[in-house]
Tab-separated table of C-alpha atoms in Angstrom:
chain	number	residue	atom	x	y	z
D	45	MET	CA	1.564	-27.694	-8.826
D	46	ASP	CA	3.636	-25.638	-11.299
D	47	LEU	CA	5.112	-22.360	-10.144
D	48	MET	CA	2.592	-19.807	-11.384
D	49	PHE	CA	3.442	-16.298	-12.527
D	50	TYR	CA	0.490	-13.935	-12.346
D	51	LEU	CA	-0.691	-12.023	-15.378
D	52	ALA	CA	-2.585	-8.724	-15.483
D	53	GLY	CA	-5.826	-10.622	-14.849
D	54	ILE	CA	-4.904	-10.952	-11.168
D	55	PHE	CA	-5.959	-7.292	-10.856
D	56	LYS	CA	-9.375	-7.689	-12.533
D	57	PRO	CA	-11.285	-7.805	-9.209
D	58	LEU	CA	-10.289	-4.129	-8.791
D	59	LEU	CA	-12.120	-3.010	-11.941
D	60	PRO	CA	-15.694	-2.806	-10.557
D	61	PHE	CA	-14.515	-0.435	-7.818
D	62	ALA	CA	-12.416	1.908	-9.952
D	63	PHE	CA	-15.147	4.346	-11.028
D	64	ALA	CA	-16.407	4.949	-7.478
D	65	ASN	CA	-12.877	5.963	-6.485
D	66	ASN	CA	-12.426	8.290	-9.476
D	67	VAL	CA	-9.812	5.960	-10.932
D	68	ARG	CA	-9.333	4.760	-14.485
D	69	LEU	CA	-7.581	1.418	-14.168
D	70	VAL	CA	-5.410	0.105	-17.002
D	71	LEU	CA	-3.934	-3.392	-16.605
D	72	LEU	CA	-0.710	-4.065	-18.451
D	73	ASP	CA	1.232	-7.276	-18.993
D	74	ALA	CA	4.995	-6.984	-19.285
D	75	ARG	CA	6.723	-8.359	-22.373
D	76	ASP	CA	6.692	-12.152	-22.674
D	77	ASN	CA	3.641	-12.341	-20.381
D	78	GLY	CA	-0.026	-12.874	-21.182
D	79	GLN	CA	-0.909	-11.386	-24.561
D	80	SER	CA	2.093	-9.060	-24.708
D	81	THR	CA	4.762	-9.601	-27.352
D	82	LEU	CA	7.077	-12.524	-26.696
D	83	TYR	CA	10.798	-11.895	-26.448
D	84	THR	CA	12.789	-12.518	-29.597
D	85	GLU	CA	15.617	-15.042	-29.743
D	86	ALA	CA	18.092	-12.146	-29.553
D	87	GLU	CA	16.393	-10.801	-26.418
D	88	LEU	CA	16.346	-14.233	-24.767
D	89	LYS	CA	20.043	-14.541	-25.568
D	90	ALA	CA	20.637	-11.217	-23.786
D	91	ILE	CA	18.579	-12.362	-20.786
D	92	TYR	CA	20.765	-15.447	-20.366
D	93	SER	CA	24.053	-13.748	-21.261
D	94	ARG	CA	25.328	-13.563	-17.646
D	95	ASP	CA	26.997	-10.318	-18.740
D	96	LYS	CA	26.261	-7.308	-16.521
D	97	ALA	CA	26.571	-4.746	-19.322
D	98	ILE	CA	24.227	-6.713	-21.582
D	99	GLU	CA	21.723	-7.203	-18.747
D	100	THR	CA	21.794	-3.473	-17.965
D	101	GLU	CA	21.193	-2.586	-21.598
D	102	PHE	CA	18.331	-5.087	-21.755
D	103	LEU	CA	16.627	-3.382	-18.788
D	104	ARG	CA	17.257	0.026	-20.331
D	105	SER	CA	15.564	-1.024	-23.569
D	106	GLY	CA	12.589	-2.277	-21.544
D	107	VAL	CA	12.387	1.044	-19.702
D	108	ILE	CA	12.233	2.881	-23.022
D	109	GLU	CA	9.483	0.528	-24.217
D	110	PHE	CA	7.378	1.279	-21.138
D	111	ALA	CA	7.972	5.029	-21.496
D	112	THR	CA	7.061	4.913	-25.186
D	113	PHE	CA	3.832	3.093	-24.380
D	114	LEU	CA	2.906	5.641	-21.694
D	115	ALA	CA	3.506	8.537	-24.093
D	116	TRP	CA	1.385	6.805	-26.737
D	117	PHE	CA	-1.394	6.113	-24.230
D	118	ILE	CA	-1.474	9.741	-23.077
D	119	GLU	CA	-1.735	10.962	-26.654
D	120	HIS	CA	-4.432	8.530	-27.795
D	121	GLU	CA	-6.570	8.055	-24.666
D	122	ASP	CA	-7.345	11.653	-23.649
D	123	VAL	CA	-5.448	11.553	-20.365
D	124	PRO	CA	-5.735	14.949	-18.599
D	125	ALA	CA	-2.563	16.568	-17.259
D	126	ILE	CA	-2.014	16.708	-13.502
D	127	LYS	CA	-3.856	19.518	-11.732
D	128	GLU	CA	-3.540	20.365	-8.050
D	129	ASP	CA	-6.101	22.363	-6.087
D	130	ILE	CA	-4.215	25.174	-4.339
D	131	GLU	CA	-6.460	25.177	-1.263
D	132	SER	CA	-7.054	21.461	-0.668
D	133	GLY	CA	-3.901	20.089	-2.258
D	134	GLU	CA	-6.031	17.465	-4.007
D	135	LYS	CA	-4.594	16.216	-7.286
D	136	THR	CA	-6.563	15.141	-10.330
D	137	GLY	CA	-5.537	13.858	-13.730
D	138	GLY	CA	-2.264	12.326	-14.760
D	139	ILE	CA	-0.989	8.767	-14.502
D	140	ASN	CA	0.135	6.822	-11.448
D	141	LEU	CA	2.074	3.609	-11.921
D	142	VAL	CA	1.691	0.566	-9.672
D	143	SER	CA	4.105	-2.346	-9.711
D	144	TRP	CA	3.343	-5.405	-7.643
D	145	SER	CA	5.867	-7.820	-6.199
D	146	SER	CA	8.549	-8.810	-8.718
D	147	GLY	CA	7.043	-6.388	-11.248
D	148	SER	CA	9.083	-3.793	-9.375
D	149	ASN	CA	12.169	-5.062	-11.185
D	150	TRP	CA	10.991	-2.961	-14.157
D	151	PHE	CA	9.853	0.287	-12.577
D	152	ILE	CA	12.700	0.833	-10.154
D	153	PRO	CA	14.988	0.870	-13.245
D	154	PHE	CA	12.347	3.029	-14.978
D	155	PHE	CA	13.056	5.875	-12.554
D	156	ALA	CA	16.753	5.057	-12.182
D	157	MET	CA	17.303	5.168	-15.956
D	158	ALA	CA	14.892	8.016	-16.668
D	159	ASP	CA	17.701	10.227	-17.960
D	160	THR	CA	18.369	7.725	-20.766
D	161	ILE	CA	14.797	7.857	-22.086
D	162	PRO	CA	14.682	9.906	-25.319
D	163	GLU	CA	14.089	13.530	-24.387
D	164	ASP	CA	10.921	13.975	-26.455
D	165	ILE	CA	9.283	11.002	-24.742
D	166	ARG	CA	10.445	12.092	-21.297
D	167	LYS	CA	9.142	15.625	-21.810
D	168	ALA	CA	5.814	14.207	-22.985
D	169	LEU	CA	5.470	12.407	-19.650
D	170	ASP	CA	6.582	15.228	-17.343
D	171	ALA	CA	3.155	16.853	-16.973
D	172	TYR	CA	1.341	13.534	-16.537
D	173	LEU	CA	3.407	11.178	-14.393
D	174	GLY	CA	2.266	11.866	-10.830
D	175	GLY	CA	3.311	8.891	-8.754
D	176	TYR	CA	4.616	5.376	-8.519
D	177	ILE	CA	3.351	2.837	-5.967
D	178	LEU	CA	5.964	0.220	-5.156
D	179	PHE	CA	3.670	-2.511	-3.821
D	180	ASP	CA	5.349	-5.278	-1.798
D	181	ALA	CA	8.637	-5.452	-3.683
D	182	PRO	CA	10.825	-8.486	-2.835
D	183	PHE	CA	14.405	-7.892	-1.703
D	184	CYS	CA	15.917	-9.072	-4.996
D	185	THR	CA	14.352	-6.102	-6.841
D	186	VAL	CA	16.366	-3.641	-4.736
D	187	GLY	CA	19.616	-5.574	-5.084
D	188	LEU	CA	19.795	-6.942	-1.559
D	189	PRO	CA	21.804	-10.132	-1.053
D	190	ASN	CA	19.992	-13.186	0.249
D	191	PRO	CA	19.491	-12.946	4.030
D	192	PRO	CA	20.512	-15.921	6.209
D	193	LEU	CA	18.116	-18.792	5.584
D	194	ASP	CA	17.800	-19.518	9.310
D	195	LYS	CA	16.642	-15.932	9.887
D	196	VAL	CA	14.415	-15.374	6.850
D	197	TYR	CA	13.161	-18.631	5.408
D	198	SER	CA	12.339	-18.917	1.722
D	199	CYS	CA	11.346	-22.159	0.072
D	200	MET	CA	12.954	-20.885	-3.141
D	201	ARG	CA	16.363	-20.894	-1.424
D	202	ASP	CA	16.022	-24.064	0.642
D	203	PRO	CA	18.847	-26.460	-0.376
D	204	ALA	CA	16.963	-29.376	1.169
D	205	LEU	CA	14.167	-29.088	-1.395
D	206	THR	CA	14.095	-30.204	-4.997
D	207	GLN	CA	13.095	-27.664	-7.647
D	208	GLU	CA	9.686	-29.329	-7.919
D	209	GLU	CA	9.157	-29.029	-4.158
D	210	ARG	CA	10.194	-25.364	-4.201
D	211	PHE	CA	7.773	-24.603	-7.011
D	212	ALA	CA	4.993	-26.504	-5.233
D	213	MET	CA	5.479	-24.549	-2.005
D	214	PHE	CA	5.917	-21.086	-3.497
D	215	PRO	CA	2.232	-20.231	-4.196
D	216	ALA	CA	1.349	-20.679	-0.519
D	217	THR	CA	4.507	-18.829	0.509
D	218	VAL	CA	3.601	-15.748	-1.429
D	219	SER	CA	-0.128	-15.725	-0.672
D	220	GLY	CA	-0.178	-16.847	2.957
D	221	TYR	CA	-1.045	-14.747	5.996
D	222	TYR	CA	1.524	-13.877	8.680
D	223	SER	CA	-0.162	-12.049	11.543
D	224	LYS	CA	2.297	-12.685	14.356
D	225	HIS	CA	5.382	-10.667	13.565
D	226	ALA	CA	6.849	-9.180	16.738
D	227	PRO	CA	6.110	-5.472	17.421
D	228	ILE	CA	9.656	-4.623	16.351
D	229	VAL	CA	8.790	-5.475	12.736
D	230	ARG	CA	6.076	-2.826	12.649
D	231	ALA	CA	8.388	-0.466	14.522
D	232	ALA	CA	10.842	-0.752	11.646
D	233	LEU	CA	8.162	0.005	9.070
D	234	ILE	CA	6.947	3.149	10.862
D	235	ALA	CA	10.329	4.428	12.098
D	236	THR	CA	10.690	8.169	11.523
D	237	SER	CA	14.468	8.426	11.916
D	238	LEU	CA	17.641	6.347	12.015
D	239	ASP	CA	17.559	6.566	15.804
D	240	THR	CA	14.241	4.717	15.951
D	241	LEU	CA	15.046	2.138	13.271
D	242	PRO	CA	15.746	-1.197	15.030
D	243	PRO	CA	18.937	-3.194	14.394
D	244	VAL	CA	18.778	-5.709	11.547
D	245	SER	CA	19.388	-8.652	13.907
D	246	GLU	CA	16.428	-7.692	16.102
D	247	PHE	CA	14.279	-7.175	13.015
D	248	TRP	CA	15.119	-10.654	11.727
D	249	ASP	CA	14.419	-12.226	15.107
D	250	GLY	CA	10.997	-10.581	15.152
D	251	ILE	CA	9.858	-11.950	11.803
D	252	GLN	CA	7.213	-14.645	12.041
D	253	LYS	CA	8.765	-17.926	10.947
D	254	ARG	CA	5.533	-19.928	10.639
D	255	HIS	CA	2.454	-18.961	8.714
D	256	ASP	CA	-0.921	-18.702	10.444
D	257	THR	CA	-2.424	-22.149	11.080
D	258	GLU	CA	-4.990	-21.521	13.816
D	259	PRO	CA	-8.558	-22.794	13.252
D	260	ASP	CA	-9.761	-19.275	12.461
D	261	ALA	CA	-6.744	-18.323	10.342
D	262	LYS	CA	-7.232	-17.326	6.736
D	263	SER	CA	-5.817	-19.751	4.200
D	264	PRO	CA	-3.321	-18.720	1.496
D	265	THR	CA	-5.124	-16.895	-1.307
D	266	ILE	CA	-3.966	-19.358	-3.937
D	267	PHE	CA	-6.183	-22.091	-2.472
D	268	ARG	CA	-9.293	-19.935	-2.667
D	269	ILE	CA	-8.960	-19.228	-6.387
D	270	PRO	CA	-10.885	-21.772	-8.516
D	271	LYS	CA	-8.643	-23.831	-10.785
D	272	ASP	CA	-10.283	-22.653	-14.022
D	273	THR	CA	-9.904	-19.025	-12.912
D	274	LEU	CA	-6.276	-19.571	-11.952
D	275	SER	CA	-5.508	-20.938	-15.405
D	276	ARG	CA	-6.701	-17.642	-16.923
D	277	ILE	CA	-4.795	-15.281	-14.643
D	278	ALA	CA	-1.531	-17.148	-14.146
D	279	SER	CA	0.950	-19.152	-16.165
D	280	HIS	CA	4.184	-20.950	-15.395
D	281	GLU	CA	5.528	-20.606	-18.950
D	282	PRO	CA	6.721	-16.960	-18.868
D	283	PHE	CA	8.280	-17.484	-15.463
D	284	ILE	CA	10.390	-20.403	-16.655
D	285	ARG	CA	11.118	-18.878	-20.070
D	286	SER	CA	12.399	-15.468	-19.015
D	287	THR	CA	11.052	-13.872	-15.826
D	288	VAL	CA	12.867	-15.948	-13.219
D	289	GLN	CA	16.190	-15.168	-14.902
D	290	ILE	CA	15.484	-11.422	-15.007
D	291	ILE	CA	14.416	-11.331	-11.355
D	292	MET	CA	16.874	-13.739	-9.782
D	293	GLY	CA	19.541	-14.391	-12.398
D	294	PHE	CA	20.651	-10.866	-13.314
D	295	HIS	CA	23.568	-9.307	-11.461
D	296	SER	CA	22.077	-8.004	-8.204
D	297	GLU	CA	24.392	-4.975	-8.385
D	298	ILE	CA	22.279	-3.647	-11.260
D	299	TYR	CA	19.197	-3.388	-9.054
D	300	ALA	CA	21.272	-2.099	-6.120
D	301	GLU	CA	22.685	0.684	-8.305
D	302	CYS	CA	19.192	1.509	-9.557
D	303	ILE	CA	17.709	1.912	-6.075
D	304	GLU	CA	20.718	3.995	-5.029
D	305	LYS	CA	20.024	6.384	-7.916
D	306	VAL	CA	16.299	6.533	-7.220
D	307	VAL	CA	16.877	7.507	-3.583
D	308	ASN	CA	20.030	9.630	-3.735
D	309	ASP	CA	20.566	11.026	-7.242
D	310	VAL	CA	19.400	14.643	-6.936
D	311	GLN	CA	19.770	15.414	-10.633
D	312	LEU	CA	17.783	12.337	-11.614
D	313	ALA	CA	14.851	13.585	-9.521
D	314	THR	CA	14.407	16.383	-12.062
D	315	CYS	CA	13.170	13.761	-14.525
D	316	PHE	CA	9.406	13.404	-14.059
D	317	PRO	CA	9.464	16.170	-11.398
D	318	LYS	CA	5.818	15.678	-10.377
D	319	ALA	CA	6.278	11.965	-9.667
D	320	ARG	CA	6.339	10.946	-6.030
D	321	ILE	CA	7.212	7.377	-4.999
D	322	TYR	CA	5.063	5.507	-2.484
D	323	VAL	CA	6.638	2.396	-0.971
D	324	MET	CA	3.582	0.402	0.028
D	325	ARG	CA	4.085	-2.365	2.557
D	326	ARG	CA	1.172	-4.480	3.681
D	327	THR	CA	0.900	-6.004	7.144
D	328	THR	CA	-1.479	-8.711	8.225
D	329	ALA	CA	-3.832	-8.116	11.114
D	330	VAL	CA	-2.671	-7.631	14.692
D	331	PRO	CA	-2.096	-11.074	16.267
D	332	ASP	CA	-4.659	-12.615	18.569
D	333	PRO	CA	-3.965	-11.985	22.274
D	334	PRO	CA	-3.658	-14.939	24.687
D	335	VAL	CA	-6.995	-16.717	25.015
D	336	ASP	CA	-6.741	-16.615	28.834
D	337	LYS	CA	-6.582	-12.808	28.629
D	338	VAL	CA	-9.049	-12.105	25.813
D	339	TYR	CA	-11.448	-15.001	25.570
D	340	SER	CA	-12.817	-16.165	22.227
D	341	VAL	CA	-15.133	-19.122	21.948
D	342	LEU	CA	-13.611	-19.948	18.559
D	343	ARG	CA	-10.119	-20.174	20.082
D	344	ASP	CA	-11.045	-22.076	23.247
D	345	PRO	CA	-8.917	-25.270	23.216
D	346	SER	CA	-11.172	-26.907	25.825
D	347	LEU	CA	-14.174	-26.927	23.493
D	348	PRO	CA	-14.765	-29.368	20.624
D	349	GLU	CA	-15.439	-27.779	17.239
D	350	GLU	CA	-19.215	-28.363	17.501
D	351	GLN	CA	-19.416	-26.374	20.765
D	352	ARG	CA	-17.283	-23.559	19.343
D	353	VAL	CA	-19.627	-23.210	16.375
D	354	ALA	CA	-22.739	-23.508	18.576
D	355	GLY	CA	-21.457	-20.954	21.088
D	356	PHE	CA	-20.343	-18.363	18.550
D	357	PRO	CA	-23.720	-16.616	17.847
D	358	ALA	CA	-24.339	-15.795	21.533
D	359	TRP	CA	-20.690	-14.835	22.061
D	360	ILE	CA	-20.553	-12.427	19.119
D	361	GLY	CA	-24.067	-11.056	19.630
D	362	GLY	CA	-23.841	-10.610	23.385
D	363	TYR	CA	-23.495	-7.538	25.605
D	364	TYR	CA	-20.412	-6.830	27.718
D	365	SER	CA	-21.421	-4.036	30.071
D	366	VAL	CA	-19.074	-4.486	33.016
D	367	ASP	CA	-15.621	-4.006	31.552
D	368	ALA	CA	-13.428	-2.121	34.026
D	369	PRO	CA	-13.049	1.680	33.543
D	370	ILE	CA	-9.511	1.186	32.249
D	371	VAL	CA	-10.926	-0.265	29.022
D	372	ARG	CA	-12.630	3.038	28.230
D	373	VAL	CA	-9.442	4.867	29.221
D	374	ALA	CA	-7.572	2.903	26.554
D	375	PHE	CA	-10.142	3.709	23.866
D	376	SER	CA	-10.123	7.419	24.698
D	377	ALA	CA	-6.347	7.802	25.171
D	378	THR	CA	-4.928	10.755	23.245
D	379	SER	CA	-1.245	9.854	23.538
D	380	LEU	CA	1.098	7.015	24.421
D	381	ALA	CA	1.621	8.603	27.834
D	382	THR	CA	-2.053	8.120	28.720
D	383	PHE	CA	-2.380	4.673	27.166
D	384	PRO	CA	-2.623	1.913	29.831
D	385	PRO	CA	-0.271	-1.088	29.771
D	386	ALA	CA	-1.536	-4.035	27.731
D	387	SER	CA	-1.465	-6.350	30.764
D	388	GLU	CA	-3.806	-4.056	32.743
D	389	PHE	CA	-6.071	-3.679	29.726
D	390	TRP	CA	-6.331	-7.441	29.212
D	391	ASP	CA	-6.977	-8.101	32.904
D	392	SER	CA	-9.889	-5.664	32.839
D	393	ILE	CA	-11.751	-7.049	29.837
D	394	LYS	CA	-14.870	-9.018	30.645
D	395	LYS	CA	-14.425	-12.590	29.465
D	396	HIS	CA	-18.061	-13.587	28.884
D	397	CYS	CA	-21.205	-11.764	27.814
D	398	ASP	CA	-23.793	-10.485	30.293
D	399	ALA	CA	-26.057	-13.255	31.570
D	400	ALA	CA	-29.857	-13.022	31.358
D	401	PRO	CA	-32.265	-12.277	33.000
D	402	GLN	CA	-30.409	-9.388	34.676
D	403	ALA	CA	-28.955	-8.268	31.344
D	404	MET	CA	-30.127	-7.956	27.777
D	405	SER	CA	-29.832	-11.212	25.843
D	406	PRO	CA	-27.495	-11.481	22.838
D	407	GLY	CA	-28.895	-9.388	20.033
D	408	THR	CA	-31.027	-6.312	20.820
D	409	ARG	CA	-34.079	-8.121	19.486
D	410	PRO	CA	-33.705	-11.931	19.443
D	411	VAL	CA	-34.178	-13.155	15.863
D	412	PRO	CA	-37.187	-15.496	15.444
D	413	LYS	CA	-36.144	-18.958	14.275
D	414	ASP	CA	-38.103	-18.821	10.998
D	415	ILE	CA	-36.365	-15.546	10.059
D	416	PHE	CA	-32.990	-16.756	11.326
D	417	ASP	CA	-33.227	-19.828	9.062
D	418	LYS	CA	-33.769	-17.568	6.034
D	419	ILE	CA	-30.781	-15.293	6.647
D	420	THR	CA	-28.141	-17.805	7.787
D	421	SER	CA	-26.747	-21.163	6.704
D	422	GLN	CA	-24.790	-23.416	9.028
D	423	GLU	CA	-24.513	-26.017	6.253
D	424	VAL	CA	-22.607	-23.670	3.948
D	425	PHE	CA	-20.165	-22.760	6.707
D	426	VAL	CA	-19.509	-26.316	7.882
D	427	TRP	CA	-19.615	-27.985	4.463
D	428	SER	CA	-17.776	-25.430	2.344
D	429	THR	CA	-16.416	-22.236	3.863
D	430	LEU	CA	-14.706	-23.602	6.968
D	431	PRO	CA	-12.840	-26.501	5.283
D	432	MET	CA	-11.716	-24.235	2.435
D	433	GLU	CA	-10.400	-21.522	4.753
D	434	VAL	CA	-8.938	-23.750	7.452
D	435	GLY	CA	-8.216	-27.326	6.474
D	436	PHE	CA	-7.863	-27.623	2.721
D	437	TYR	CA	-4.360	-26.266	2.296
D	438	ARG	CA	-3.010	-28.251	5.243
D	439	ASP	CA	-4.133	-31.520	3.669
D	440	ILE	CA	-2.236	-30.655	0.497
D	441	PHE	CA	1.027	-29.299	1.868
D	442	GLY	CA	1.148	-30.551	5.450
D	443	ASP	CA	4.038	-29.453	7.649
D	444	ALA	CA	5.953	-27.939	4.737
D	445	LEU	CA	3.887	-24.764	5.086
D	446	ASP	CA	5.074	-24.291	8.657
D	447	ARG	CA	8.476	-23.121	7.375
D	448	ILE	CA	7.262	-20.386	5.064
D	449	VAL	CA	7.834	-16.659	5.457
D	450	ASN	CA	7.649	-13.803	2.958
D	451	ASP	CA	10.592	-11.503	2.316
D	452	GLU	CA	8.971	-8.325	0.927
D	453	LYS	CA	9.259	-6.589	4.311
D	454	LEU	CA	13.061	-6.698	3.982
D	455	ALA	CA	12.995	-4.501	0.888
D	456	THR	CA	10.664	-2.015	2.569
D	457	CYS	CA	12.826	-1.682	5.673
D	458	PHE	CA	15.955	-1.405	3.529
D	459	LEU	CA	14.386	1.486	1.618
D	460	LYS	CA	13.200	3.044	4.862
D	461	ALA	CA	16.784	3.030	6.158
D	462	LYS	CA	18.151	4.572	2.941
D	463	ILE	CA	15.563	7.342	3.090
D	464	HIS	CA	16.469	8.138	6.712
D	465	VAL	CA	20.186	8.207	5.856
D	466	ARG	CA	19.408	10.720	3.116
D	467	GLN	CA	17.286	12.837	5.440
D	468	ALA	CA	19.928	12.785	8.179
D	469	SER	CA	22.525	14.074	5.716
D	470	GLY	CA	20.282	16.946	4.651
D	471	GLN	CA	20.385	15.775	1.055
D	472	LYS	CA	17.424	16.407	-1.222
D	473	GLY	CA	15.982	14.024	-3.784
D	474	ARG	CA	12.786	12.559	-5.122
D	475	GLU	CA	9.966	12.521	-2.586
D	476	ILE	CA	9.523	8.986	-1.245
D	477	ASP	CA	6.912	7.919	1.307
D	478	VAL	CA	6.629	4.570	3.083
D	479	THR	CA	3.031	3.682	3.831
D	480	ILE	CA	1.483	0.647	5.524
D	481	PHE	CA	-1.582	-1.208	4.279
D	482	ASP	CA	-2.832	-2.792	7.499
D	483	GLY	CA	-4.522	-6.165	7.593
D	484	ALA	CA	-3.622	-7.026	4.008
D	485	SER	CA	-1.873	-9.967	2.392
D	486	HIS	CA	0.516	-9.983	-0.565
D	487	MET	CA	-2.536	-10.587	-2.764
D	488	ALA	CA	-4.782	-7.957	-1.218
D	489	HIS	CA	-5.996	-6.848	-4.654
D	490	TRP	CA	-7.593	-10.299	-5.066
D	491	ASP	CA	-8.736	-10.867	-1.484
D	492	GLU	CA	-9.953	-7.317	-0.789
D	493	PRO	CA	-10.294	-5.470	-4.108
D	494	GLU	CA	-12.539	-2.643	-2.894
D	495	ARG	CA	-10.364	-1.803	0.104
D	496	SER	CA	-7.233	-2.117	-2.030
D	497	ILE	CA	-8.275	0.351	-4.691
D	498	GLU	CA	-9.545	2.742	-2.017
D	499	PHE	CA	-6.094	2.568	-0.452
D	500	PHE	CA	-4.313	3.102	-3.774
D	501	ALA	CA	-6.509	6.110	-4.520
D	502	SER	CA	-6.032	7.582	-1.048
D	503	ILE	CA	-2.230	7.729	-1.183
D	504	VAL	CA	-1.799	9.258	-4.621
């Protein structure tokens, strides 16, 4: 499999849900991608110059191109200026930018180099640019050096792999699910001060090193996208031609200097004064508890697959009326001080549903077989859905997937630390929020488009 670089079409699943969320969604390909203008020979020469000054100027010219397009779009597409309701604080109108993954390598410089945008264009944007969502930016886009490979694995940096093997593994790396990070990883993402931000070493140790492989785990998104669809929304050509060099080949100090300006340059924050930055970090679902504490028929290692599938309807549709009082205490807790320890909570959960005839049978009204046959399909689950979500990707990549871990969380925690340093010093600057998108993958906009656009709309 070639290393695929996603085009604007990867966001098309969001379009049907835009109107309901009062959002007008415009999908834009960067230069040299999709149907955008290809780079000229002179621009490609600049990209591969290995000269920091030339690379910086190349990014600056790209920033001006984006700004010029935004000004043109505002003028020609009847974009209303930002308005804020005094009582509710609700904002309407304006433009909010979203950059996903390595696309952040353009819009971090956009704000860092805002003072070099021609004044007439910058002024034209001031009343319209309301926010920027930095969605799952990798560490290279904020100028961080590569972390130790034994702490944060990346197939793209593995010296034991050939380039072909790296490219073959990357799609699963970037679209896999990692639900078992230690609590300290989330603690870093929600830390409210430097005092509560965990040490880097502890953060690294808490990162999940192996992707989810349990029978009920969700497979990497890439393997659930039909091949003909993938060919329309992704291409390896722009990645090889220019993008990989811009992201990984440019001097990392350029991106480090840009993020430093975005966070700490007070004067620069006067450019686009209405624009707030939202650092959006997704986290996959809370990990499954031990099966001996919280029983699940689908995770019972003593049962063959046929019995797990057969036992699931009664297990999920059953009643559990004799959980200990401490379970209700946990659900009604109003603070950490009144929240019971996890061990006590687990010990008090009933492991199996109420047994008839003393208790109600699974399902308030048992579904007659003729109706049940019309509304369910075991064949579809066993023949198609289950193999696609559980087994398909393992057959292709085998044990290689066990060494994969994403690195976007490093950039988020790095930014979180910089923001807290600024706050601790009393320094002002552009408003920057770090927000968590729970239960989502790196490709949430494809896997969960409705929830994704609702989340985007809710934070801006």
